[in-house]
PDB file of C-alpha atoms in Angstrom:
ATOM      1  CA  GLY A 111     100.473  88.668  81.813  1.00  0.00           C
ATOM      2  CA  GLU A 112     102.223  88.886  85.368  1.00  0.00           C
ATOM      3  CA  ASN A 113     100.849  85.609  87.517  1.00  0.00           C
ATOM      4  CA  VAL A 114     101.568  85.431  91.641  1.00  0.00           C
ATOM      5  CA  GLU A 115     100.947  82.235  93.783  1.00  0.00           C
ATOM      6  CA  GLN A 116     100.804  82.693  96.933  1.00  0.00           C
ATOM      7  CA  HIS A 117     101.368  80.065  99.579  1.00  0.00           C
ATOM      8  CA  PRO A 118     100.002  78.241 102.380  1.00  0.00           C
ATOM      9  CA  SER A 119      96.455  79.501 101.854  1.00  0.00           C
ATOM     10  CA  THR A 120      96.186  79.039 105.329  1.00  0.00           C
ATOM     11  CA  LEU A 121      98.343  79.441 108.478  1.00  0.00           C
ATOM     12  CA  SER A 122      97.646  78.584 112.056  1.00  0.00           C
ATOM     13  CA  VAL A 123     100.321  79.701 114.861  1.00  0.00           C
ATOM     14  CA  GLN A 124     100.156  80.176 118.461  1.00  0.00           C
ATOM     15  CA  GLU A 125      99.950  83.657 119.655  1.00  0.00           C
ATOM     16  CA  GLY A 126     104.163  85.227 120.520  1.00  0.00           C
ATOM     17  CA  ASP A 127     104.689  83.148 117.250  1.00  0.00           C
ATOM     18  CA  SER A 128     106.239  84.110 113.782  1.00  0.00           C
ATOM     19  CA  ALA A 129     104.365  83.810 110.821  1.00  0.00           C
ATOM     20  CA  VAL A 130     105.812  83.269 107.320  1.00  0.00           C
ATOM     21  CA  ILE A 131     104.289  83.905 103.262  1.00  0.00           C
ATOM     22  CA  LYS A 132     105.798  83.778 100.801  1.00  0.00           C
ATOM     23  CA  CYS A 133     104.768  84.057  97.125  1.00  0.00           C
ATOM     24  CA  THR A 134     106.414  83.856  93.744  1.00  0.00           C
ATOM     25  CA  TYR A 135     105.894  86.669  90.438  1.00  0.00           C
ATOM     26  CA  SER A 136     106.198  85.328  86.825  1.00  0.00           C
ATOM     27  CA  ASP A 137     107.164  88.447  85.094  1.00  0.00           C
ATOM     28  CA  SER A 138     110.739  89.811  85.673  1.00  0.00           C
ATOM     29  CA  ALA A 139     109.376  93.262  84.479  1.00  0.00           C
ATOM     30  CA  SER A 140     108.072  93.890  88.214  1.00  0.00           C
ATOM     31  CA  ASN A 141     109.611  95.760  90.549  1.00  0.00           C
ATOM     32  CA  TYR A 142     106.702  96.548  93.157  1.00  0.00           C
ATOM     33  CA  PHE A 143     106.008  94.011  95.847  1.00  0.00           C
ATOM     34  CA  PRO A 144     102.824  95.282  98.651  1.00  0.00           C
ATOM     35  CA  TRP A 145     101.188  93.397 101.204  1.00  0.00           C
ATOM     36  CA  TYR A 146      97.815  94.240 102.079  1.00  0.00           C
ATOM     37  CA  LYS A 147      96.162  92.429 105.208  1.00  0.00           C
ATOM     38  CA  GLN A 148      92.607  92.129 104.662  1.00  0.00           C
ATOM     39  CA  GLU A 149      89.444  91.563 107.879  1.00  0.00           C
ATOM     40  CA  LEU A 150      86.701  90.499 107.703  1.00  0.00           C
ATOM     41  CA  GLY A 151      84.442  93.120 105.356  1.00  0.00           C
ATOM     42  CA  LYS A 152      87.299  95.234 104.970  1.00  0.00           C
ATOM     43  CA  GLY A 153      88.931  96.692 101.881  1.00  0.00           C
ATOM     44  CA  PRO A 154      92.455  95.737 101.771  1.00  0.00           C
ATOM     45  CA  GLN A 155      95.037  97.699 104.101  1.00  0.00           C
ATOM     46  CA  LEU A 156      98.775  98.144 102.712  1.00  0.00           C
ATOM     47  CA  ILE A 157     100.995  97.038 105.345  1.00  0.00           C
ATOM     48  CA  ILE A 158     104.582  96.815 104.045  1.00  0.00           C
ATOM     49  CA  ASP A 159     105.960  97.369 100.701  1.00  0.00           C
ATOM     50  CA  ILE A 160     109.221  96.601  98.674  1.00  0.00           C
ATOM     51  CA  ARG A 161     110.660  97.817  95.648  1.00  0.00           C
ATOM     52  CA  SER A 162     113.620  95.897  93.632  1.00  0.00           C
ATOM     53  CA  ASN A 163     116.184  97.696  94.363  1.00  0.00           C
ATOM     54  CA  VAL A 164     115.998  96.806  98.082  1.00  0.00           C
ATOM     55  CA  GLY A 165     116.472  93.126  99.501  1.00  0.00           C
ATOM     56  CA  GLU A 166     114.810  93.868 102.757  1.00  0.00           C
ATOM     57  CA  LYS A 167     111.939  96.284 104.616  1.00  0.00           C
ATOM     58  CA  LYS A 168     111.215  96.243 108.042  1.00  0.00           C
ATOM     59  CA  ASP A 169     108.613  97.541 110.507  1.00  0.00           C
ATOM     60  CA  GLN A 170     108.485  96.461 113.902  1.00  0.00           C
ATOM     61  CA  ARG A 171     107.034  93.220 113.995  1.00  0.00           C
ATOM     62  CA  ILE A 172     106.631  92.863 110.013  1.00  0.00           C
ATOM     63  CA  ALA A 173     109.014  91.995 107.483  1.00  0.00           C
ATOM     64  CA  VAL A 174     109.352  91.660 103.995  1.00  0.00           C
ATOM     65  CA  THR A 175     112.786  89.801 102.122  1.00  0.00           C
ATOM     66  CA  LEU A 176     112.488  90.014  98.336  1.00  0.00           C
ATOM     67  CA  ASN A 177     115.421  87.247  96.192  1.00  0.00           C
ATOM     68  CA  LYS A 178     114.944  88.662  92.231  1.00  0.00           C
ATOM     69  CA  THR A 179     116.882  86.127  91.330  1.00  0.00           C
ATOM     70  CA  ALA A 180     114.471  83.468  92.313  1.00  0.00           C
ATOM     71  CA  LYS A 181     111.442  86.321  91.739  1.00  0.00           C
ATOM     72  CA  HIS A 182     109.913  85.059  95.267  1.00  0.00           C
ATOM     73  CA  PHE A 183     109.264  87.393  97.951  1.00  0.00           C
ATOM     74  CA  SER A 184     107.766  86.322 101.715  1.00  0.00           C
ATOM     75  CA  LEU A 185     106.013  88.383 104.615  1.00  0.00           C
ATOM     76  CA  HIS A 186     107.502  87.572 108.123  1.00  0.00           C
ATOM     77  CA  ILE A 187     105.613  88.604 111.080  1.00  0.00           C
ATOM     78  CA  THR A 188     107.201  88.121 114.427  1.00  0.00           C
ATOM     79  CA  GLU A 189     105.528  87.515 118.047  1.00  0.00           C
ATOM     80  CA  THR A 190     102.206  87.527 116.485  1.00  0.00           C
ATOM     81  CA  GLN A 191      99.168  88.533 118.074  1.00  0.00           C
ATOM     82  CA  PRO A 192      95.408  87.913 117.389  1.00  0.00           C
ATOM     83  CA  GLU A 193      94.577  90.884 116.032  1.00  0.00           C
ATOM     84  CA  ASP A 194      96.837  89.760 113.385  1.00  0.00           C
ATOM     85  CA  SER A 195      94.661  87.037 112.006  1.00  0.00           C
ATOM     86  CA  ALA A 196      93.365  88.181 109.030  1.00  0.00           C
ATOM     87  CA  VAL A 197      93.732  87.360 105.138  1.00  0.00           C
ATOM     88  CA  TYR A 198      96.802  89.031 103.560  1.00  0.00           C
ATOM     89  CA  PHE A 199      97.447  89.112 100.254  1.00  0.00           C
ATOM     90  CA  CYS A 200     100.664  90.218  98.394  1.00  0.00           C
ATOM     91  CA  ALA A 201     100.499  91.356  94.493  1.00  0.00           C
ATOM     92  CA  ALA A 202     103.116  92.883  92.116  1.00  0.00           C
ATOM     93  CA  SER A 203     103.715  95.166  89.673  1.00  0.00           C
ATOM     94  CA  ILE A 204     105.382  97.179  87.591  1.00  0.00           C
ATOM     95  CA  ALA A 205     106.264 100.360  89.284  1.00  0.00           C
ATOM     96  CA  GLY A 206     104.234 102.871  87.654  1.00  0.00           C
ATOM     97  CA  SER A 207     101.727 100.838  86.272  1.00  0.00           C
ATOM     98  CA  TYR A 208      98.246 100.733  87.169  1.00  0.00           C
ATOM     99  CA  GLN A 209      97.368  97.422  87.911  1.00  0.00           C
ATOM    100  CA  LEU A 210      98.416  95.124  91.006  1.00  0.00           C
ATOM    101  CA  THR A 211      98.155  91.205  90.338  1.00  0.00           C
ATOM    102  CA  PHE A 212      97.471  89.702  93.554  1.00  0.00           C
ATOM    103  CA  GLY A 213      98.326  86.345  95.269  1.00  0.00           C
ATOM    104  CA  LYS A 214      95.020  84.028  96.100  1.00  0.00           C
ATOM    105  CA  GLY A 215      95.801  85.165  99.822  1.00  0.00           C
ATOM    106  CA  THR A 216      96.935  83.683 103.123  1.00  0.00           C
ATOM    107  CA  LYS A 217      94.451  82.967 106.033  1.00  0.00           C
ATOM    108  CA  LEU A 218      96.303  83.834 109.258  1.00  0.00           C
ATOM    109  CA  SER A 219      94.700  82.823 112.498  1.00  0.00           C
ATOM    110  CA  VAL A 220      97.309  83.752 115.327  1.00  0.00           C
ATOM    111  CA  ILE A 221      95.650  81.360 117.903  1.00  0.00           C
ATOM    112  CA  PRO A 222      95.484  83.246 121.896  1.00  0.00           C
TER     113      PRO A 222
ATOM    114  CA  ALA B 167      91.992 111.954 107.453  1.00  0.00           C
ATOM    115  CA  ALA B 168      89.209 110.935 105.261  1.00  0.00           C
ATOM    116  CA  GLY B 169      90.465 107.681 103.203  1.00  0.00           C
ATOM    117  CA  VAL B 170      88.451 106.602 100.769  1.00  0.00           C
ATOM    118  CA  ILE B 171      84.678 106.479 100.324  1.00  0.00           C
ATOM    119  CA  GLN B 172      82.691 104.260  98.498  1.00  0.00           C
ATOM    120  CA  SER B 173      79.006 103.571  98.622  1.00  0.00           C
ATOM    121  CA  PRO B 174      76.582 102.372  99.173  1.00  0.00           C
ATOM    122  CA  ARG B 175      78.100  99.985 101.046  1.00  0.00           C
ATOM    123  CA  HIS B 176      75.239  97.382 100.206  1.00  0.00           C
ATOM    124  CA  LEU B 177      73.363  96.769  97.115  1.00  0.00           C
ATOM    125  CA  ILE B 178      70.822  94.087  96.400  1.00  0.00           C
ATOM    126  CA  LYS B 179      69.813  93.954  92.431  1.00  0.00           C
ATOM    127  CA  GLU B 180      67.541  91.514  90.678  1.00  0.00           C
ATOM    128  CA  LYS B 181      68.709  89.679  87.882  1.00  0.00           C
ATOM    129  CA  ARG B 182      69.052  92.062  84.668  1.00  0.00           C
ATOM    130  CA  GLU B 183      69.061  95.111  86.442  1.00  0.00           C
ATOM    131  CA  THR B 184      71.124  98.305  86.506  1.00  0.00           C
ATOM    132  CA  ALA B 185      73.411  99.665  89.334  1.00  0.00           C
ATOM    133  CA  THR B 186      76.362 102.320  90.171  1.00  0.00           C
ATOM    134  CA  LEU B 187      78.503 102.157  92.477  1.00  0.00           C
ATOM    135  CA  LYS B 188      80.442 106.010  93.743  1.00  0.00           C
ATOM    136  CA  CYS B 189      83.969 106.367  95.209  1.00  0.00           C
ATOM    137  CA  TYR B 190      85.513 109.250  96.235  1.00  0.00           C
ATOM    138  CA  PRO B 191      89.091 109.001  96.661  1.00  0.00           C
ATOM    139  CA  ILE B 192      91.288 110.466  99.511  1.00  0.00           C
ATOM    140  CA  SER B 193      92.169 114.485  98.993  1.00  0.00           C
ATOM    141  CA  ARG B 194      94.250 115.475  96.146  1.00  0.00           C
ATOM    142  CA  HIS B 195      94.652 111.549  94.831  1.00  0.00           C
ATOM    143  CA  ASP B 196      94.398 111.870  91.372  1.00  0.00           C
ATOM    144  CA  THR B 197      93.908 108.212  90.362  1.00  0.00           C
ATOM    145  CA  VAL B 198      91.346 105.746  90.729  1.00  0.00           C
ATOM    146  CA  TYR B 199      90.928 101.843  90.762  1.00  0.00           C
ATOM    147  CA  TRP B 200      88.008  99.697  90.702  1.00  0.00           C
ATOM    148  CA  TYR B 201      89.093  95.800  91.390  1.00  0.00           C
ATOM    149  CA  GLN B 202      86.329  92.838  92.067  1.00  0.00           C
ATOM    150  CA  GLN B 203      86.115  90.163  94.632  1.00  0.00           C
ATOM    151  CA  GLY B 204      84.528  87.328  94.522  1.00  0.00           C
ATOM    152  CA  PRO B 205      83.876  85.337  97.697  1.00  0.00           C
ATOM    153  CA  GLY B 206      86.684  83.805  99.057  1.00  0.00           C
ATOM    154  CA  GLN B 207      88.949  85.241  96.077  1.00  0.00           C
ATOM    155  CA  ASP B 208      91.580  87.870  95.198  1.00  0.00           C
ATOM    156  CA  PRO B 209      90.986  91.230  94.171  1.00  0.00           C
ATOM    157  CA  GLN B 210      90.837  91.616  90.667  1.00  0.00           C
ATOM    158  CA  PHE B 211      91.697  94.457  88.478  1.00  0.00           C
ATOM    159  CA  LEU B 212      88.807  96.314  86.350  1.00  0.00           C
ATOM    160  CA  ILE B 213      89.686  99.816  85.392  1.00  0.00           C
ATOM    161  CA  SER B 214      91.703 102.995  86.350  1.00  0.00           C
ATOM    162  CA  PHE B 215      91.483 106.642  85.765  1.00  0.00           C
ATOM    163  CA  TYR B 216      94.294 109.572  85.779  1.00  0.00           C
ATOM    164  CA  GLU B 217      93.515 112.840  85.868  1.00  0.00           C
ATOM    165  CA  LYS B 218      89.591 111.549  84.435  1.00  0.00           C
ATOM    166  CA  MET B 219      90.817 109.489  81.422  1.00  0.00           C
ATOM    167  CA  GLN B 220      90.839 106.040  81.219  1.00  0.00           C
ATOM    168  CA  SER B 221      94.988 105.315  81.897  1.00  0.00           C
ATOM    169  CA  ASP B 222      94.382 100.946  81.938  1.00  0.00           C
ATOM    170  CA  LYS B 223      92.147  98.832  81.361  1.00  0.00           C
ATOM    171  CA  GLY B 224      91.961  95.099  83.173  1.00  0.00           C
ATOM    172  CA  SER B 225      88.925  91.921  82.797  1.00  0.00           C
ATOM    173  CA  ILE B 226      86.036  94.864  83.276  1.00  0.00           C
ATOM    174  CA  PRO B 227      82.523  93.333  81.374  1.00  0.00           C
ATOM    175  CA  ASP B 228      81.994  95.625  78.441  1.00  0.00           C
ATOM    176  CA  ARG B 229      77.993  95.278  80.354  1.00  0.00           C
ATOM    177  CA  PHE B 230      80.202  98.254  82.487  1.00  0.00           C
ATOM    178  CA  SER B 231      81.446 101.013  82.226  1.00  0.00           C
ATOM    179  CA  ALA B 232      82.902 103.266  84.145  1.00  0.00           C
ATOM    180  CA  GLN B 233      83.918 107.173  84.412  1.00  0.00           C
ATOM    181  CA  GLN B 234      86.021 109.819  86.638  1.00  0.00           C
ATOM    182  CA  PHE B 235      84.409 113.247  87.280  1.00  0.00           C
ATOM    183  CA  SER B 236      85.995 116.751  87.074  1.00  0.00           C
ATOM    184  CA  ASP B 237      86.003 116.640  90.880  1.00  0.00           C
ATOM    185  CA  TYR B 238      88.287 113.095  90.933  1.00  0.00           C
ATOM    186  CA  HIS B 239      85.387 111.068  92.363  1.00  0.00           C
ATOM    187  CA  SER B 240      84.559 108.075  90.302  1.00  0.00           C
ATOM    188  CA  GLU B 241      81.447 105.626  89.089  1.00  0.00           C
ATOM    189  CA  LEU B 242      81.254 102.372  88.151  1.00  0.00           C
ATOM    190  CA  ASN B 243      77.746 101.535  86.005  1.00  0.00           C
ATOM    191  CA  MET B 244      77.209  97.601  85.694  1.00  0.00           C
ATOM    192  CA  SER B 245      74.148  97.032  82.920  1.00  0.00           C
ATOM    193  CA  SER B 246      72.763  93.863  82.515  1.00  0.00           C
ATOM    194  CA  LEU B 247      73.345  92.007  85.872  1.00  0.00           C
ATOM    195  CA  GLU B 248      74.255  89.029  86.365  1.00  0.00           C
ATOM    196  CA  LEU B 249      74.713  86.660  89.012  1.00  0.00           C
ATOM    197  CA  GLY B 250      77.905  86.104  88.576  1.00  0.00           C
ATOM    198  CA  ASP B 251      77.775  90.013  89.165  1.00  0.00           C
ATOM    199  CA  SER B 252      77.524  89.142  92.868  1.00  0.00           C
ATOM    200  CA  ALA B 253      80.834  90.154  94.960  1.00  0.00           C
ATOM    201  CA  LEU B 254      82.584  93.148  96.436  1.00  0.00           C
ATOM    202  CA  TYR B 255      83.569  96.436  94.350  1.00  0.00           C
ATOM    203  CA  PHE B 256      86.495  97.980  95.814  1.00  0.00           C
ATOM    204  CA  CYS B 257      87.670 101.024  94.837  1.00  0.00           C
ATOM    205  CA  ALA B 258      91.119 102.407  95.360  1.00  0.00           C
ATOM    206  CA  SER B 259      92.723 106.079  95.096  1.00  0.00           C
ATOM    207  CA  SER B 260      96.353 106.869  94.826  1.00  0.00           C
ATOM    208  CA  LEU B 261      98.681 110.151  93.491  1.00  0.00           C
ATOM    209  CA  LYS B 262      99.799 109.236  90.070  1.00  0.00           C
ATOM    210  CA  ALA B 263     103.852 107.990  90.501  1.00  0.00           C
ATOM    211  CA  LEU B 264     106.809 110.393  89.262  1.00  0.00           C
ATOM    212  CA  GLY B 265     108.985 108.505  86.929  1.00  0.00           C
ATOM    213  CA  VAL B 266     109.619 104.976  88.691  1.00  0.00           C
ATOM    214  CA  GLY B 267     107.800 105.104  91.180  1.00  0.00           C
ATOM    215  CA  ALA B 268     104.987 102.743  92.382  1.00  0.00           C
ATOM    216  CA  ASN B 269     101.523 104.064  92.256  1.00  0.00           C
ATOM    217  CA  VAL B 270     100.300 103.125  96.343  1.00  0.00           C
ATOM    218  CA  LEU B 271      96.792 102.537  96.826  1.00  0.00           C
ATOM    219  CA  THR B 272      94.388 103.201  99.251  1.00  0.00           C
ATOM    220  CA  PHE B 273      91.204 100.966  99.128  1.00  0.00           C
ATOM    221  CA  GLY B 274      87.997 102.199 100.605  1.00  0.00           C
ATOM    222  CA  ALA B 275      85.960  99.882 102.369  1.00  0.00           C
ATOM    223  CA  GLY B 276      83.909  98.379  99.291  1.00  0.00           C
ATOM    224  CA  SER B 277      80.338  97.664  98.138  1.00  0.00           C
ATOM    225  CA  ARG B 278      78.868  94.695  98.298  1.00  0.00           C
ATOM    226  CA  LEU B 279      76.172  93.880  95.622  1.00  0.00           C
ATOM    227  CA  THR B 280      74.641  90.889  95.080  1.00  0.00           C
ATOM    228  CA  VAL B 281      72.435  89.942  92.564  1.00  0.00           C
ATOM    229  CA  LEU B 282      69.507  87.934  92.740  1.00  0.00           C
TER     230      LEU B 282
END
């Protein structure tokens, strides 16, 4: 089955700096890669996703890049704000599949 | 618009008891998923239903069962509860993707089960 590795497990940045979280996946058939933000006591919230026919996608301060050859994808958050502090999960699946395989999560702390 | 509604939000049970969690998907969503998240862990896929039929099965224990009803809501039934079942249980819903499209999941706020 699919295996998703995520690094780092914790990340602290100063407000206004950028944050980068990296994930690798094992199944070359995976072609859908969402990122979720989870705040304490809440469910995961989809913040951005990318499909394998696209190398990069951007939505305001958030961007995701995908390298299919290397089987890794990354989340980039620019101009970080304290409200960006949360746990971020990457995930992978085969499009149309019902199963998402999650990474172990990255706890991001943005220091004011 | 209302999101995925889960109930109860918190549940405390004794070992060997049973528990039932309910999930009401987003209106017009036809697919429901259940995930289990242990403390400090990532969500683990348990089971999913599309149009009231089981569509996929993950690491769901045999002591657990689930179903999706005619109004698309779903229930997760857990029996012979063990201490290790203490976790957050998330329901998610989506519209079934067409062709090679991806199922885009929206998660509920979760139900926290504590087994004593």
